[in-house]
mmCIF file of C-alpha atoms in Angstrom:
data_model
loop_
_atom_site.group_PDB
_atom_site.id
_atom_site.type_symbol
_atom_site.label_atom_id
_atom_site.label_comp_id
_atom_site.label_asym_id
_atom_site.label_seq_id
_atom_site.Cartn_x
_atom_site.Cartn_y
_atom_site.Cartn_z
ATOM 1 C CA UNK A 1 29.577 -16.143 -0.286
ATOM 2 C CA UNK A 2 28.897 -18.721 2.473
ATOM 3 C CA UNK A 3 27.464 -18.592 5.561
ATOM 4 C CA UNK A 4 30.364 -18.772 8.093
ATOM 5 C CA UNK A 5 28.725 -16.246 10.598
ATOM 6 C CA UNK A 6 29.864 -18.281 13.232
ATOM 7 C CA UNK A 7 32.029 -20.831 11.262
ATOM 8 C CA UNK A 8 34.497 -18.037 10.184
ATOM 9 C CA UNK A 9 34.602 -16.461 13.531
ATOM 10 C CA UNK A 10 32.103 -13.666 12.434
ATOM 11 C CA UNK A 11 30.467 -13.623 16.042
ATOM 12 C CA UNK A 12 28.978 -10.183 15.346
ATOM 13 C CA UNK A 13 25.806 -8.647 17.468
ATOM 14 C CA UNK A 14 22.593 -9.009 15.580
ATOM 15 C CA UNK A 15 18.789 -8.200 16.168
ATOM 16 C CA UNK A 16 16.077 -10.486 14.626
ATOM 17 C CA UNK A 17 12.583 -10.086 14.331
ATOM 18 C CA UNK A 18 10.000 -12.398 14.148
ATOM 19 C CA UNK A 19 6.210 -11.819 13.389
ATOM 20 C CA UNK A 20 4.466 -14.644 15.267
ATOM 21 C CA UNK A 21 1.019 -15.701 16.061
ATOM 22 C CA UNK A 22 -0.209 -15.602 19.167
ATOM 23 C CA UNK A 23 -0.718 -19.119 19.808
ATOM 24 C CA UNK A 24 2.882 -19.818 18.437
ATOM 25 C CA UNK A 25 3.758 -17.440 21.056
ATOM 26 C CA UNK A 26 2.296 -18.700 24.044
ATOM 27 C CA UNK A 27 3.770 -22.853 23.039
ATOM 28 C CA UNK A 28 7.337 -20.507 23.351
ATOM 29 C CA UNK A 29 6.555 -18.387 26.794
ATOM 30 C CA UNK A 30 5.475 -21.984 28.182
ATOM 31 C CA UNK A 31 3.969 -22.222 31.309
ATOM 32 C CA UNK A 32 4.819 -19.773 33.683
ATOM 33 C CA UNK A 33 7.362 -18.800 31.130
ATOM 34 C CA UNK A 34 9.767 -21.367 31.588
ATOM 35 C CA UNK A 35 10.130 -22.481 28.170
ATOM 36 C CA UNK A 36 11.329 -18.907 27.252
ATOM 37 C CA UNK A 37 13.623 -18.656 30.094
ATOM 38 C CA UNK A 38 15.284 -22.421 29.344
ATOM 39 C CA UNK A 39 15.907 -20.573 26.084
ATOM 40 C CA UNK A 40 17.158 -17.450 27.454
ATOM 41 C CA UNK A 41 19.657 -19.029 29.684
ATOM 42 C CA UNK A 42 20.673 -22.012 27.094
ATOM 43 C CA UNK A 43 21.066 -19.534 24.313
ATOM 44 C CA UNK A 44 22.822 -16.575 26.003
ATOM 45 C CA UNK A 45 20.292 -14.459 23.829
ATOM 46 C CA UNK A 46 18.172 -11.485 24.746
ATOM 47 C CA UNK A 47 14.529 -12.769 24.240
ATOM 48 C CA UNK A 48 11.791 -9.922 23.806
ATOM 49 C CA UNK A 49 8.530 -10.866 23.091
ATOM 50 C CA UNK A 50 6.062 -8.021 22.185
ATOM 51 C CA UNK A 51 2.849 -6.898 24.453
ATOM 52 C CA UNK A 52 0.014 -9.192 24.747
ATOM 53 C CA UNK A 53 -3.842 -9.471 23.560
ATOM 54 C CA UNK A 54 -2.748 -8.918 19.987
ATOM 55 C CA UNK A 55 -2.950 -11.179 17.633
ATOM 56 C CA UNK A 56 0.017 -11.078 16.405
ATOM 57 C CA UNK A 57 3.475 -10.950 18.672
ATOM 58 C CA UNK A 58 6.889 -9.924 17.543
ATOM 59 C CA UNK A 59 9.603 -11.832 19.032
ATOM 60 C CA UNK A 60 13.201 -10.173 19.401
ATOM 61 C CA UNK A 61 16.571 -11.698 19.311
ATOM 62 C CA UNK A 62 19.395 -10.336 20.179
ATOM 63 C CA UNK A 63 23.126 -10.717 20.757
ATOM 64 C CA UNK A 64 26.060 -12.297 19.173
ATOM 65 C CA UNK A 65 25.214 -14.285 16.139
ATOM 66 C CA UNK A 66 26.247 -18.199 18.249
ATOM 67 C CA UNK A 67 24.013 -16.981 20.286
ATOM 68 C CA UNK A 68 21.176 -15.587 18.223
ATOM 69 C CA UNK A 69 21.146 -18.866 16.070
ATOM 70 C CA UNK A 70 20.204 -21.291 19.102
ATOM 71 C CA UNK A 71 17.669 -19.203 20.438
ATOM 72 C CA UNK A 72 16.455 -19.282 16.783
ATOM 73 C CA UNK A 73 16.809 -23.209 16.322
ATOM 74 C CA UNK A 74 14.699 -23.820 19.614
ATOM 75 C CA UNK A 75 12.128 -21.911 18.635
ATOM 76 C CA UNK A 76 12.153 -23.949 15.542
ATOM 77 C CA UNK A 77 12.164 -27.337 17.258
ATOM 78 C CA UNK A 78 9.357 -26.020 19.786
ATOM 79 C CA UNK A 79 7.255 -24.719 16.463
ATOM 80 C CA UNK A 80 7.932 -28.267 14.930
ATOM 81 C CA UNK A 81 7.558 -30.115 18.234
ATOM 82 C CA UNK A 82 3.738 -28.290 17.953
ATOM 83 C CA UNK A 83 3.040 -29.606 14.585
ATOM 84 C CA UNK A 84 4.180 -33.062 15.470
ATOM 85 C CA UNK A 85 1.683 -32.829 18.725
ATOM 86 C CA UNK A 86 -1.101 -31.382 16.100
ATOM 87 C CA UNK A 87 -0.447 -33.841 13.681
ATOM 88 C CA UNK A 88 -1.027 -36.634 16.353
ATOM 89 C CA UNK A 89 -4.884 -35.946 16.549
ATOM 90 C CA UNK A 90 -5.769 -35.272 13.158
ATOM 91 C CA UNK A 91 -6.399 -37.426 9.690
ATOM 92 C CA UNK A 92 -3.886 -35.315 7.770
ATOM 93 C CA UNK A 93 -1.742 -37.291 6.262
ATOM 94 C CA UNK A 94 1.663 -35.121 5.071
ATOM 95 C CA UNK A 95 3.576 -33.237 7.778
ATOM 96 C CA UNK A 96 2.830 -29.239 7.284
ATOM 97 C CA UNK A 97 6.367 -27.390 7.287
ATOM 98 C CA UNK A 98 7.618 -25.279 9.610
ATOM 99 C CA UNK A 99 6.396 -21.654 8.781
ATOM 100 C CA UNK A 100 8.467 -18.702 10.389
ATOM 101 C CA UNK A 101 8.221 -14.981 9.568
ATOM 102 C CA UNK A 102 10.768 -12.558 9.921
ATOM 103 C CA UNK A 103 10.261 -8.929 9.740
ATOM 104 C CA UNK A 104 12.909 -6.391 8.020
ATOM 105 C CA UNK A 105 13.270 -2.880 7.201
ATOM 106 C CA UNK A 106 11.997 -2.872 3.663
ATOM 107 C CA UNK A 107 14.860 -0.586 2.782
ATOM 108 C CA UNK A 108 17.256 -4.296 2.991
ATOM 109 C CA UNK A 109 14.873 -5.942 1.178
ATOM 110 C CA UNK A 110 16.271 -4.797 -2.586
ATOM 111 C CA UNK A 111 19.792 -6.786 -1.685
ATOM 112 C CA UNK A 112 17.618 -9.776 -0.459
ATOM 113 C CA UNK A 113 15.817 -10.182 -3.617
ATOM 114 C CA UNK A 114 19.052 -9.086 -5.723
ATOM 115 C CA UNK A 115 19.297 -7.946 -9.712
ATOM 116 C CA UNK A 116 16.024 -9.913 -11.029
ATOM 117 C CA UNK A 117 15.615 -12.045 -8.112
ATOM 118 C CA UNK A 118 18.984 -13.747 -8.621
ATOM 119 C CA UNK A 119 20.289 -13.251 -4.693
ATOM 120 C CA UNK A 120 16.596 -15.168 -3.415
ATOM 121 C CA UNK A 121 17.335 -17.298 -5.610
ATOM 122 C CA UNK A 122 20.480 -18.493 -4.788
ATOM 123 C CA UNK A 123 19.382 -18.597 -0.795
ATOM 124 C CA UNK A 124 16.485 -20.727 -1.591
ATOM 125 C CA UNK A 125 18.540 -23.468 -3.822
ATOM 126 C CA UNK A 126 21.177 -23.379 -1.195
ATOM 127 C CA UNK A 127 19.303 -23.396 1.643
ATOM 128 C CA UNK A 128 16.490 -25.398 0.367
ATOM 129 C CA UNK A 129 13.796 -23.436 1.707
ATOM 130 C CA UNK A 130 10.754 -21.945 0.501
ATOM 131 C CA UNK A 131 11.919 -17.573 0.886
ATOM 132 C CA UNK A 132 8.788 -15.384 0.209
ATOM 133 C CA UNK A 133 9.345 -11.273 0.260
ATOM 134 C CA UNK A 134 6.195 -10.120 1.090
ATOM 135 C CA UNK A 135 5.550 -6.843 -1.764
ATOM 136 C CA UNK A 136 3.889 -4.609 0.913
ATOM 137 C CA UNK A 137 4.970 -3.319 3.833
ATOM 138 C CA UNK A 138 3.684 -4.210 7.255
ATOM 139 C CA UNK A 139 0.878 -1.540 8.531
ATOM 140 C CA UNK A 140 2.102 1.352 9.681
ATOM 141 C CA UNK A 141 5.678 1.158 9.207
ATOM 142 C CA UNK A 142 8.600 0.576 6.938
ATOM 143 C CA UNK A 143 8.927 -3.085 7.463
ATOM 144 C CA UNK A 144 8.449 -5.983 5.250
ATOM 145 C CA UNK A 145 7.517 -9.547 6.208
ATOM 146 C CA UNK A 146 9.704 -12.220 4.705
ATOM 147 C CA UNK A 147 8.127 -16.115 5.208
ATOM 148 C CA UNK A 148 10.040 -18.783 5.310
ATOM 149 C CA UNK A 149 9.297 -22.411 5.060
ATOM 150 C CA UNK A 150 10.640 -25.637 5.050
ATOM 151 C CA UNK A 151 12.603 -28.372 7.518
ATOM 152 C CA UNK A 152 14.346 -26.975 10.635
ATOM 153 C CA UNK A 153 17.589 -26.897 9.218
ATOM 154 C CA UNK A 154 16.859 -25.584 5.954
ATOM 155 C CA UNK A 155 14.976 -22.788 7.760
ATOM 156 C CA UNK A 156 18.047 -22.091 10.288
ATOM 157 C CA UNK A 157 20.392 -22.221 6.685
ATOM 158 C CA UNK A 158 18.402 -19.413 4.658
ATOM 159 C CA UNK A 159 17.739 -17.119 8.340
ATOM 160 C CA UNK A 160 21.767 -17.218 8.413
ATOM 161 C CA UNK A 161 22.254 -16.238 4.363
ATOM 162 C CA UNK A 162 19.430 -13.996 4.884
ATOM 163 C CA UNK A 163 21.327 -12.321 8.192
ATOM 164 C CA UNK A 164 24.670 -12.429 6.102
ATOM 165 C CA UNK A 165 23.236 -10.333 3.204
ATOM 166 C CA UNK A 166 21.468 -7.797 5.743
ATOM 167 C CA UNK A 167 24.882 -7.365 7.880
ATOM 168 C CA UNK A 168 26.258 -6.241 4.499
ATOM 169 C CA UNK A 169 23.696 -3.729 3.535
ATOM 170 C CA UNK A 170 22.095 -2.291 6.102
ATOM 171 C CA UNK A 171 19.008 -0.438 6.475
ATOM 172 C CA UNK A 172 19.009 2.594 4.496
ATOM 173 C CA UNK A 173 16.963 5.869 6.054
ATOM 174 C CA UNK A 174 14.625 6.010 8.493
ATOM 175 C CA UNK A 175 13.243 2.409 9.674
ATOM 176 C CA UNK A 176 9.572 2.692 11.322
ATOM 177 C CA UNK A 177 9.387 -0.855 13.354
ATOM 178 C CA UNK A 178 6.108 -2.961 12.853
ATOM 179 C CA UNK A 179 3.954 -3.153 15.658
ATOM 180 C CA UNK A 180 1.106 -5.755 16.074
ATOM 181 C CA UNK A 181 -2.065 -3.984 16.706
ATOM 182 C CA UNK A 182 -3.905 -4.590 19.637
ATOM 183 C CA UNK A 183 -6.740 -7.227 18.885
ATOM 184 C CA UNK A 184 -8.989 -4.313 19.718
ATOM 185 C CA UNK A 185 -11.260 -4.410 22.039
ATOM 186 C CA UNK A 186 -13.430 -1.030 20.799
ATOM 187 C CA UNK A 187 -13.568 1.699 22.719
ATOM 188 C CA UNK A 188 -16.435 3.939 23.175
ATOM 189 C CA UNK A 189 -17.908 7.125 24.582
ATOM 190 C CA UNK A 190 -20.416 7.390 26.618
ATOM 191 C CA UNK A 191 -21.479 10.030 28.929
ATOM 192 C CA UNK A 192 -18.102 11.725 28.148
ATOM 193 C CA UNK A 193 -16.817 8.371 30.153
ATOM 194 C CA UNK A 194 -14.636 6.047 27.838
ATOM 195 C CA UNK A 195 -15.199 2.231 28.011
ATOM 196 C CA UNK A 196 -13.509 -0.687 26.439
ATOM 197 C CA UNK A 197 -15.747 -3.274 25.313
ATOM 198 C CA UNK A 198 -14.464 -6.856 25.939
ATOM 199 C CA UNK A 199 -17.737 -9.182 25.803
ATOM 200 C CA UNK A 200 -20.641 -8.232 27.661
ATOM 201 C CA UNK A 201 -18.495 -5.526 29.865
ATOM 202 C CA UNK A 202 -17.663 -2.101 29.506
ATOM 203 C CA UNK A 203 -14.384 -1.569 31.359
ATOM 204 C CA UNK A 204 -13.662 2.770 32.269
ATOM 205 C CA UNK A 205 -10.713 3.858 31.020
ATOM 206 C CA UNK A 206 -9.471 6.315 33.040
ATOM 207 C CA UNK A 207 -6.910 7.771 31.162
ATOM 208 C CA UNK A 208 -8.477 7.656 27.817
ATOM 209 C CA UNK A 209 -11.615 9.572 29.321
ATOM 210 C CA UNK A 210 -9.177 12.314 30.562
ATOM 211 C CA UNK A 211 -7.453 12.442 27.525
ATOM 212 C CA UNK A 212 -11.215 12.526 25.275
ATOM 213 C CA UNK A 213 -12.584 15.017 27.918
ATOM 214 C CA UNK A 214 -9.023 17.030 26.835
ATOM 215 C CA UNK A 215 -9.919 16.770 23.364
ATOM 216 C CA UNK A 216 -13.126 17.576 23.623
ATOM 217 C CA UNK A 217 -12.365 21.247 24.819
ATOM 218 C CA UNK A 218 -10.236 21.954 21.570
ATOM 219 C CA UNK A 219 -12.729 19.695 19.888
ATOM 220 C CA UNK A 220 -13.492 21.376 15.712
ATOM 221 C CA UNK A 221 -16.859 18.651 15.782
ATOM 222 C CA UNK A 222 -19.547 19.583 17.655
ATOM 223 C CA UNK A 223 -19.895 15.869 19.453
ATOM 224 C CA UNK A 224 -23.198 15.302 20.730
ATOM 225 C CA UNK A 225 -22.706 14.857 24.740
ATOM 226 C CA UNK A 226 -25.698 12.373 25.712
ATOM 227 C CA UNK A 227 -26.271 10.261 29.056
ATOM 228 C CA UNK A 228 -27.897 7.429 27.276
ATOM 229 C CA UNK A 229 -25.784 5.272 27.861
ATOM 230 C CA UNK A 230 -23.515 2.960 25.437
ATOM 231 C CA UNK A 231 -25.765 3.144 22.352
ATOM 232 C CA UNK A 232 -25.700 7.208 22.054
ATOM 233 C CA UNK A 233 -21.782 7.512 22.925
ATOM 234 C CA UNK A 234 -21.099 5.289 19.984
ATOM 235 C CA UNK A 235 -23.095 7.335 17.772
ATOM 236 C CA UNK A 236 -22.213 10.377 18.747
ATOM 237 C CA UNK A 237 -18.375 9.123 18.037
ATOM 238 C CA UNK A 238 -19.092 6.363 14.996
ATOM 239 C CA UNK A 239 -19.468 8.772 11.735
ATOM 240 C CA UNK A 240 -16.306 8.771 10.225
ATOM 241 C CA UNK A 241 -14.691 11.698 8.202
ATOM 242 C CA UNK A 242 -10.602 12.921 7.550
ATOM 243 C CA UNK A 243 -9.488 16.132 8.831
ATOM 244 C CA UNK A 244 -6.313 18.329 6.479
ATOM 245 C CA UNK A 245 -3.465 19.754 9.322
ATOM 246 C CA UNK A 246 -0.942 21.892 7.603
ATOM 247 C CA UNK A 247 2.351 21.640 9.868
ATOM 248 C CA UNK A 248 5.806 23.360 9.587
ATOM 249 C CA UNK A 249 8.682 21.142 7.819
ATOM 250 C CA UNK A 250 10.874 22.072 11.029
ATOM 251 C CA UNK A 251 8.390 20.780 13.246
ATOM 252 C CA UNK A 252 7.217 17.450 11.829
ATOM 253 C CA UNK A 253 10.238 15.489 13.293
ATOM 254 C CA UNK A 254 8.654 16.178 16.434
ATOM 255 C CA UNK A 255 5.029 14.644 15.860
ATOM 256 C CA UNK A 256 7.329 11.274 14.057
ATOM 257 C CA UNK A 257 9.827 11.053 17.013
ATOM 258 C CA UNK A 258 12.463 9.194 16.583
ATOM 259 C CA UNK A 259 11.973 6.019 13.829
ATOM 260 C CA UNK A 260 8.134 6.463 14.005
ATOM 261 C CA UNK A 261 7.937 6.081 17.733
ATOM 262 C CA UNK A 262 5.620 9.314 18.729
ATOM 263 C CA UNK A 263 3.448 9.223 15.522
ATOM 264 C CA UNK A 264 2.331 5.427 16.285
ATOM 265 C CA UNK A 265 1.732 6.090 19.529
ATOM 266 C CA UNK A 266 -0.439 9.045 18.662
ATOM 267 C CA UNK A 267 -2.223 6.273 15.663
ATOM 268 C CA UNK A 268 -2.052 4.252 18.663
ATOM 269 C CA UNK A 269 -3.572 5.952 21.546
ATOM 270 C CA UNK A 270 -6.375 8.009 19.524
ATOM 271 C CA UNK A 271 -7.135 5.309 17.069
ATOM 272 C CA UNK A 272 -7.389 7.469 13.748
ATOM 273 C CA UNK A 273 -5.121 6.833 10.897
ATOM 274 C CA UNK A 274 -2.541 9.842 10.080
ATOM 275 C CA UNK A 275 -0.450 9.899 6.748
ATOM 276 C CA UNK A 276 2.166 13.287 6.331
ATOM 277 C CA UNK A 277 2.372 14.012 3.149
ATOM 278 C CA UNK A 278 5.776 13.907 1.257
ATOM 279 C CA UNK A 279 7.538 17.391 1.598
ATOM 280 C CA UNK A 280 6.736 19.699 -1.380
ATOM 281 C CA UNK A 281 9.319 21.135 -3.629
ATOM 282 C CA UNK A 282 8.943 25.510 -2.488
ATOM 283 C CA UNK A 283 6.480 24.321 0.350
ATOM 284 C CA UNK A 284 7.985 25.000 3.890
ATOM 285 C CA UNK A 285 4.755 23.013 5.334
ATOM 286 C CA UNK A 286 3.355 19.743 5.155
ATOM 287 C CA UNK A 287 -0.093 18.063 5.128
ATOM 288 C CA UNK A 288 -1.264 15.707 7.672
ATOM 289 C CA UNK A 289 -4.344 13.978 6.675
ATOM 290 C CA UNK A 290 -6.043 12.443 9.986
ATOM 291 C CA UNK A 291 -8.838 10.105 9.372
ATOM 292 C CA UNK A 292 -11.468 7.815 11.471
ATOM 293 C CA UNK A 293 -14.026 8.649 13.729
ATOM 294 C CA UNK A 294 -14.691 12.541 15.056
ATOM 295 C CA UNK A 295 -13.757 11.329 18.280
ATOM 296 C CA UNK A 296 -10.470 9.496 17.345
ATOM 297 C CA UNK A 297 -9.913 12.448 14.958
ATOM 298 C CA UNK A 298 -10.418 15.448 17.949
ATOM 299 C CA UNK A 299 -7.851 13.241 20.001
ATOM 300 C CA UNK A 300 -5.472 12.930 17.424
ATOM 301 C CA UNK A 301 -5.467 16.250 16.855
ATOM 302 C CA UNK A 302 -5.180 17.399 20.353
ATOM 303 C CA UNK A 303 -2.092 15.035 20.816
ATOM 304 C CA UNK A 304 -0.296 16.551 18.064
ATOM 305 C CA UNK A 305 -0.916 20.161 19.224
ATOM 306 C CA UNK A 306 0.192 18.888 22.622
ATOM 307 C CA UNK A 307 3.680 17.742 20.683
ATOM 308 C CA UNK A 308 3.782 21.400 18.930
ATOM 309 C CA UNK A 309 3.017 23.499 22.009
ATOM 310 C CA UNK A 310 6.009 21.248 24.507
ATOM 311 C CA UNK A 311 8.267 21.714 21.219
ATOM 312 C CA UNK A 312 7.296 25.362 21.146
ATOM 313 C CA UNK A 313 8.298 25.611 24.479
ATOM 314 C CA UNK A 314 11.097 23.417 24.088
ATOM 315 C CA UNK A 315 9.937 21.204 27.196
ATOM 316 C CA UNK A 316 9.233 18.197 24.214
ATOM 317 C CA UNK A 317 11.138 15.225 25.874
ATOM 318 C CA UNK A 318 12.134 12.581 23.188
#
C-alpha cells in the first residue's frame, strides 16, 4: 500500500491532532497571529489551536487531505526553521531532528503497530522516520501519543502512511479527546471566597466561589469556614481523601456526555479525579470513585447531582 492520498486522487476530509508545547506553539501563532493565518489562508486548512496557559497545546487540522498536508509541512519548516535559529547560538554541534507528536484514539493504534509490530515497521523503513507509540494513554482520555522524528520530509512521509492506515480502520467505540491541563494556577478557599494563585496575587473567582458556596450546602465534610485569610482556606480544603457514588447504569451517559465531554469538564471545573467503574455483570449500578481534596470532592459531587437532578427532570441539555 502506498501513500497516494493525494497522488491517487484520494482528497478525502481528515482531522489531525497534534500535542505541542507551548513554546512550539507560540513560534506557529506568530506575532499577532500572522504566522497562523499565512498558514490558514496558504493551506486552505482549518487551524485550531487549543486554549492557552497550559503547557501543552493541541493543534487541529482539518479538511481535505492537499490541504491538511501543507498546513502540516509549514508547521514542520517553522519547527525546523526554530531549531536552525536555536542552533545558531549554541556549541552543539549535530542538528537535533524535528520532533512532532500526534495524538490518536488509542482504539487505531492496534492497526498502526500491526501483527508483532510488522505495520510500524514497514512505515518507519519507508518513511525513514523514527515512529514511537506511546504504551499509555494520554490523561484522562482514550488517546495515545505517537512521536515522530526525523527530516521534514521523512516526517510529512510516515504522518501520510500513518493517516492512510487510520482512514482504513477507524476509531473503534467511544473516543475521549486529550485535553492539556491547565498549567494550574491553584485555587484556594478562603473565607468561603475562591482565589487563584498566580505569583504573589490571589485573583477572586467569581464563579468558582458561587459554585464552592453551592457545594458547600450539600457539602458530606464538615469544612472548617475560617476568615483567616489564605493560610486557613487552604487547610481547611488541602486533606485529601476519595469519596464511593453508586449511580444508575441508565444514568451514567449523562455525567460522561457525549465522548467524555461533561465528565472532564466536571474533572475539570472541581479539580478531583473521578474513575466509573466498569459495569458489573447482574449490577444495574455503577461506582464512581471521586478523589482529591474535600473541597474539590464536595464540588464534584454537587456537579454530578446537578447532571442527575436536570436529567431527572429531563431539562439536561447535551
Amino acid at each position: 500500500m502506498d501513500s497516494s492520498l493525494v497522488e491517487g486522487g484520494l482528497n478525502v476530509t481528515l482531522t489531525i491532532r497534534l500535542l505541542m508545547h507551548g513554546k512550539e506553539v507560540g513560534s506557529i501563532i506568530g506575532k499577532k497571529g500572522e504566522s497562523v493565518k499565512k498558514m490558514r489562508e496558504e493551506s486552505g486548512a482549518r487551524i485550531n489551536i487549543s486554549e492557552g496557559n497550559c503547557p501543552e497545546r493541541i493543534i487541529t487540522l482539518a479538511g481535505p487531505t492537499t490541504s491538511i498536508f501543507k498546513a502540516f509541512s509549514m508547521i514542520i519548516e517553522k519547527l525546523e526553521e526554530d531549531i536552525s535559529t536555536s542552533m545558531t547560538n549554541s556549541t552543539a554541534t549535530s542538528k537535533p531532528p524535528v520532533t512532532m507528536r500526534l495524538v490518536v484514539p488509542a482504539s487505531q493504534c492496534g492497526s498502526l503497530i500491526g501483527k508483532g509490530g510488522c505495520k510500524i515497521k514497514e512505515i518507519r523503513e519507508s518513511a525513514g522516520a523514527q515512529v514511537q507509540v506511546a504504551g499509555d494513554m494520554l490523561p484522562n482520555s482514550t488517546e495515545r501519543a505517537i512521536t515522530v522524528a526525523g527530516t521534514p520530509q521523512s516526517i510529512i512521509e510516515c504522518v501520510k502512511q500513518i493517516c492512510v492506515v487510520m482512514l482504513e480502520s477507524p476509531p473503534k467505540g467511544v473516543t475521549i479527546p486529550y485535553r492539556p491541563k491547565p498549567s494550574g494556577s491553584p485555587v484556594i478557599f478562603a473565607g468561603g471566597q475562591a482565589y487563584a494563585v498566580q505569583g504573589q496575587h490571589g485573583i477572586p473567582q467569581p464563579d468558582l466561589t458561587k459554585l464552592h458556596q453551592l457545594a458547600m450546602q450539600q457539602s458530606p465534610f464538615p469544612i472548617a469556614h475560617s476568615n483567616q485569610g489564605f493560610q486557613a482556606g487552604m487547610d481547611a480544603s488541602a486533606q485529601t481523601g476519595s469519596h464511593e457514588l453508586t449511580i444508575p447504569n441508565d444514568l451514567i451517559g449523562c455525567i460522561i456526555g457525549r465522548q467524555g465531554a461533561k465528565i472532564n469538564e466536571i474533572r475539570q471545573m472541581s479539580g478531583a479525579q473521578i474513575k466509573i467503574a466498569n459495569p458489573v455483570e447482574g449490577s444495574t449500578d455503577r461506582t464512581v470513585t471521586i478523589t482529591g481534596t474535600h473541597a474539590s470532592i464536595s464540588l464534584a459531587e454537587y456537579l454530578i447531582n446537578a447532571r442527575l437532578s436536570s436529567e431527572a427532570t429531563g431539562l439536561a441539555a447535551n
